[in-house]
Amino acid sequence: MKELLEHINLKNLPKHLAIIMDGNGRWAKQKGMMRVIGHENGTQSVKIVVENCARLGISHLTLYAFSTENWGRPTGEVSFLMSLFERLLQKELKEMEEEEVCINFIGDLTPLPPSLQQEMHRSMERTKHNQGVFFNVAINYGSRHEMINACKAIAQKVQQGELSADSINDQTISQHLYTSASPDPDLLIRTSGEMRLSNFMLWQLAYTEIYVTETFWPDFDKNQLDRAIVSFQQRDRRFGKVK
Ligand code: IPE
Ligand code: IPE
Ligand code: MG
């Protein structure tokens, strides 16, 4: 472990790390347990990642916790997840405050249970001045939905004469997305071996380095995170140019 850390160049860290936390259900199934036990155990990995982003000095972190498509799962699983999010926020708020984490939820929060929305607003309010990791949690998040909303907001501004259609550029779009407070991710990690984006940050990931690990989310730990960062640091990011 110590050896690996020595390989992490602290001067070349991703400024924004995004993670598609996947494989909770398979992790549980492999152990002969119910899927929800996988979700419960996945919370440990969330804690590890937040702590280690703070340790390394990664300033923006985005975790994909629940997609707009995940409503299609069995109602028991969906309601378990909603109460898990609420429980977690209640339990971890104090520690996030101590760790200087600033939590921000991205997605359409309005269809979520009112008691969960209340916890979300409370934790955003209580951590809003924190200067440490800026922590986006994507809940009821769908990138297409996000882009449709951005289009509507921009169109309205054009209609009202606040903006000219000609002046719309990359920045205009970025500023109208839920992630307007964060730079585009430098590194995307997806656990459990799936090679797809599943409607996650389609605009923001245009030039992001992708790292896929076979590890299921509940088994993702500090060592795994360090490995992903080392891999990122070995990439040649060309952004379409030649050297
Ligand atoms: C990720 O694990 C958590 C959520 C999508 C909420 P999954 O629940 O997708 O686990 P698998 O992919 O079925 O193993
Ligand atoms: C993506 O995982 C969504 C989250 C991690 C919250 P899924 O498990 O829902 O994605 P698919 O269905 O495999 O594409
Ligand atoms: Mg999955």
PDB file of N, CA, C and O and ligand atoms in Angstrom, residues 21-27 35 39 64-67 70 73 77 81 85 192 194 216-217, ligand 1:
ATOM      1  N   MET A  21     -20.913   4.062  -9.070  1.00  0.00           N
ATOM      2  CA  MET A  21     -20.795   3.013  -8.051  1.00  0.00           C
ATOM      3  C   MET A  21     -21.694   1.859  -8.479  1.00  0.00           C
ATOM      4  O   MET A  21     -22.900   1.945  -8.367  1.00  0.00           O
ATOM      5  N   ASP A  22     -21.115   0.790  -8.962  1.00  0.00           N
ATOM      6  CA  ASP A  22     -21.943  -0.295  -9.513  1.00  0.00           C
ATOM      7  C   ASP A  22     -21.512  -1.646  -8.959  1.00  0.00           C
ATOM      8  O   ASP A  22     -20.356  -1.848  -8.598  1.00  0.00           O
ATOM      9  N   GLY A  23     -22.466  -2.570  -8.905  1.00  0.00           N
ATOM     10  CA  GLY A  23     -22.163  -3.946  -8.517  1.00  0.00           C
ATOM     11  C   GLY A  23     -22.605  -4.310  -7.103  1.00  0.00           C
ATOM     12  O   GLY A  23     -22.239  -5.384  -6.609  1.00  0.00           O
ATOM     13  N   ASN A  24     -23.398  -3.473  -6.475  1.00  0.00           N
ATOM     14  CA  ASN A  24     -23.865  -3.794  -5.115  1.00  0.00           C
ATOM     15  C   ASN A  24     -24.701  -5.081  -5.104  1.00  0.00           C
ATOM     16  O   ASN A  24     -24.543  -5.933  -4.234  1.00  0.00           O
ATOM     17  N   GLY A  25     -25.606  -5.184  -6.088  1.00  0.00           N
ATOM     18  CA  GLY A  25     -26.500  -6.339  -6.149  1.00  0.00           C
ATOM     19  C   GLY A  25     -25.719  -7.626  -6.382  1.00  0.00           C
ATOM     20  O   GLY A  25     -25.943  -8.643  -5.702  1.00  0.00           O
ATOM     21  N   ARG A  26     -24.782  -7.576  -7.318  1.00  0.00           N
ATOM     22  CA  ARG A  26     -23.980  -8.785  -7.613  1.00  0.00           C
ATOM     23  C   ARG A  26     -23.080  -9.163  -6.445  1.00  0.00           C
ATOM     24  O   ARG A  26     -22.841 -10.326  -6.176  1.00  0.00           O
ATOM     25  N   TRP A  27     -22.574  -8.164  -5.748  1.00  0.00           N
ATOM     26  CA  TRP A  27     -21.735  -8.418  -4.567  1.00  0.00           C
ATOM     27  C   TRP A  27     -22.532  -9.240  -3.553  1.00  0.00           C
ATOM     28  O   TRP A  27     -22.051 -10.231  -2.999  1.00  0.00           O
ATOM     29  N   ARG A  35     -30.083  -8.274  -2.366  1.00  0.00           N
ATOM     30  CA  ARG A  35     -29.435  -7.136  -3.040  1.00  0.00           C
ATOM     31  C   ARG A  35     -29.229  -5.923  -2.118  1.00  0.00           C
ATOM     32  O   ARG A  35     -28.201  -5.261  -2.167  1.00  0.00           O
ATOM     33  N   HIS A  39     -26.255  -2.790  -1.047  1.00  0.00           N
ATOM     34  CA  HIS A  39     -26.347  -1.331  -0.943  1.00  0.00           C
ATOM     35  C   HIS A  39     -25.859  -0.860   0.428  1.00  0.00           C
ATOM     36  O   HIS A  39     -25.113   0.101   0.542  1.00  0.00           O
ATOM     37  N   TYR A  64     -22.427   8.731  -8.359  1.00  0.00           N
ATOM     38  CA  TYR A  64     -23.728   8.422  -8.960  1.00  0.00           C
ATOM     39  C   TYR A  64     -24.443   7.445  -8.033  1.00  0.00           C
ATOM     40  O   TYR A  64     -24.055   6.277  -7.928  1.00  0.00           O
ATOM     41  N   ALA A  65     -25.463   7.913  -7.342  1.00  0.00           N
ATOM     42  CA  ALA A  65     -26.121   7.085  -6.331  1.00  0.00           C
ATOM     43  C   ALA A  65     -27.457   6.509  -6.797  1.00  0.00           C
ATOM     44  O   ALA A  65     -27.858   5.426  -6.368  1.00  0.00           O
ATOM     45  N   PHE A  66     -28.186   7.252  -7.656  1.00  0.00           N
ATOM     46  CA  PHE A  66     -29.509   6.775  -8.093  1.00  0.00           C
ATOM     47  C   PHE A  66     -29.856   7.480  -9.399  1.00  0.00           C
ATOM     48  O   PHE A  66     -29.866   8.707  -9.470  1.00  0.00           O
ATOM     49  N   SER A  67     -30.125   6.686 -10.427  1.00  0.00           N
ATOM     50  CA  SER A  67     -30.386   7.279 -11.742  1.00  0.00           C
ATOM     51  C   SER A  67     -31.884   7.454 -11.970  1.00  0.00           C
ATOM     52  O   SER A  67     -32.710   6.835 -11.286  1.00  0.00           O
ATOM     53  N   ASN A  70     -33.377   4.162 -12.384  1.00  0.00           N
ATOM     54  CA  ASN A  70     -33.440   3.228 -11.254  1.00  0.00           C
ATOM     55  C   ASN A  70     -34.822   3.144 -10.604  1.00  0.00           C
ATOM     56  O   ASN A  70     -35.102   2.220  -9.836  1.00  0.00           O
ATOM     57  N   ARG A  73     -36.749  -0.239 -10.770  1.00  0.00           N
ATOM     58  CA  ARG A  73     -36.418  -1.420  -9.955  1.00  0.00           C
ATOM     59  C   ARG A  73     -37.597  -1.782  -9.038  1.00  0.00           C
ATOM     60  O   ARG A  73     -38.504  -0.962  -8.841  1.00  0.00           O
ATOM     61  N   GLU A  77     -36.778  -2.377  -3.288  1.00  0.00           N
ATOM     62  CA  GLU A  77     -35.385  -1.945  -3.410  1.00  0.00           C
ATOM     63  C   GLU A  77     -35.299  -0.411  -3.453  1.00  0.00           C
ATOM     64  O   GLU A  77     -34.445   0.192  -2.805  1.00  0.00           O
ATOM     65  N   LEU A  81     -33.464   2.024  -0.736  1.00  0.00           N
ATOM     66  CA  LEU A  81     -32.414   2.993  -1.095  1.00  0.00           C
ATOM     67  C   LEU A  81     -32.735   4.388  -0.564  1.00  0.00           C
ATOM     68  O   LEU A  81     -31.878   5.059  -0.003  1.00  0.00           O
ATOM     69  N   PHE A  85     -30.409   6.442   2.053  1.00  0.00           N
ATOM     70  CA  PHE A  85     -29.828   7.783   1.827  1.00  0.00           C
ATOM     71  C   PHE A  85     -30.130   8.691   3.024  1.00  0.00           C
ATOM     72  O   PHE A  85     -29.264   9.420   3.496  1.00  0.00           O
ATOM     73  N   SER A 192     -17.404  -2.787 -11.083  1.00  0.00           N
ATOM     74  CA  SER A 192     -18.131  -3.994 -11.494  1.00  0.00           C
ATOM     75  C   SER A 192     -17.983  -4.350 -12.970  1.00  0.00           C
ATOM     76  O   SER A 192     -18.714  -5.196 -13.475  1.00  0.00           O
ATOM     77  N   GLU A 194     -18.660  -2.965 -15.845  1.00  0.00           N
ATOM     78  CA  GLU A 194     -19.536  -2.536 -16.954  1.00  0.00           C
ATOM     79  C   GLU A 194     -18.892  -1.388 -17.729  1.00  0.00           C
ATOM     80  O   GLU A 194     -18.387  -0.448 -17.151  1.00  0.00           O
ATOM     81  N   PHE A 216     -16.509  -5.109  -7.308  1.00  0.00           N
ATOM     82  CA  PHE A 216     -17.854  -4.623  -6.997  1.00  0.00           C
ATOM     83  C   PHE A 216     -17.748  -3.460  -5.999  1.00  0.00           C
ATOM     84  O   PHE A 216     -16.828  -3.444  -5.166  1.00  0.00           O
ATOM     85  N   TRP A 217     -18.685  -2.533  -6.072  1.00  0.00           N
ATOM     86  CA  TRP A 217     -18.586  -1.306  -5.259  1.00  0.00           C
ATOM     87  C   TRP A 217     -18.310  -1.560  -3.761  1.00  0.00           C
ATOM     88  O   TRP A 217     -17.435  -0.921  -3.176  1.00  0.00           O
TER      89      TRP A 217
HETATM   90  C1  IPE B   1     -25.247   0.122  -7.888  1.00  0.00           C
HETATM   91  O1  IPE B   1     -25.342  -1.259  -7.716  1.00  0.00           O
HETATM   92  C2  IPE B   1     -26.190   0.891  -6.997  1.00  0.00           C
HETATM   93  C3  IPE B   1     -27.321   1.538  -7.687  1.00  0.00           C
HETATM   94  C4  IPE B   1     -27.515   1.572  -8.968  1.00  0.00           C
HETATM   95  C5  IPE B   1     -28.315   2.183  -6.852  1.00  0.00           C
HETATM   96  P1  IPE B   1     -26.457  -2.114  -8.469  1.00  0.00           P
HETATM   97  O2  IPE B   1     -27.648  -2.172  -7.612  1.00  0.00           O
HETATM   98  O3  IPE B   1     -26.660  -1.600  -9.842  1.00  0.00           O
HETATM   99  O4  IPE B   1     -25.764  -3.533  -8.505  1.00  0.00           O
HETATM  100  P2  IPE B   1     -25.778  -4.578  -9.718  1.00  0.00           P
HETATM  101  O5  IPE B   1     -25.266  -3.841 -10.908  1.00  0.00           O
HETATM  102  O6  IPE B   1     -27.188  -5.018  -9.895  1.00  0.00           O
HETATM  103  O7  IPE B   1     -24.859  -5.652  -9.283  1.00  0.00           O
END
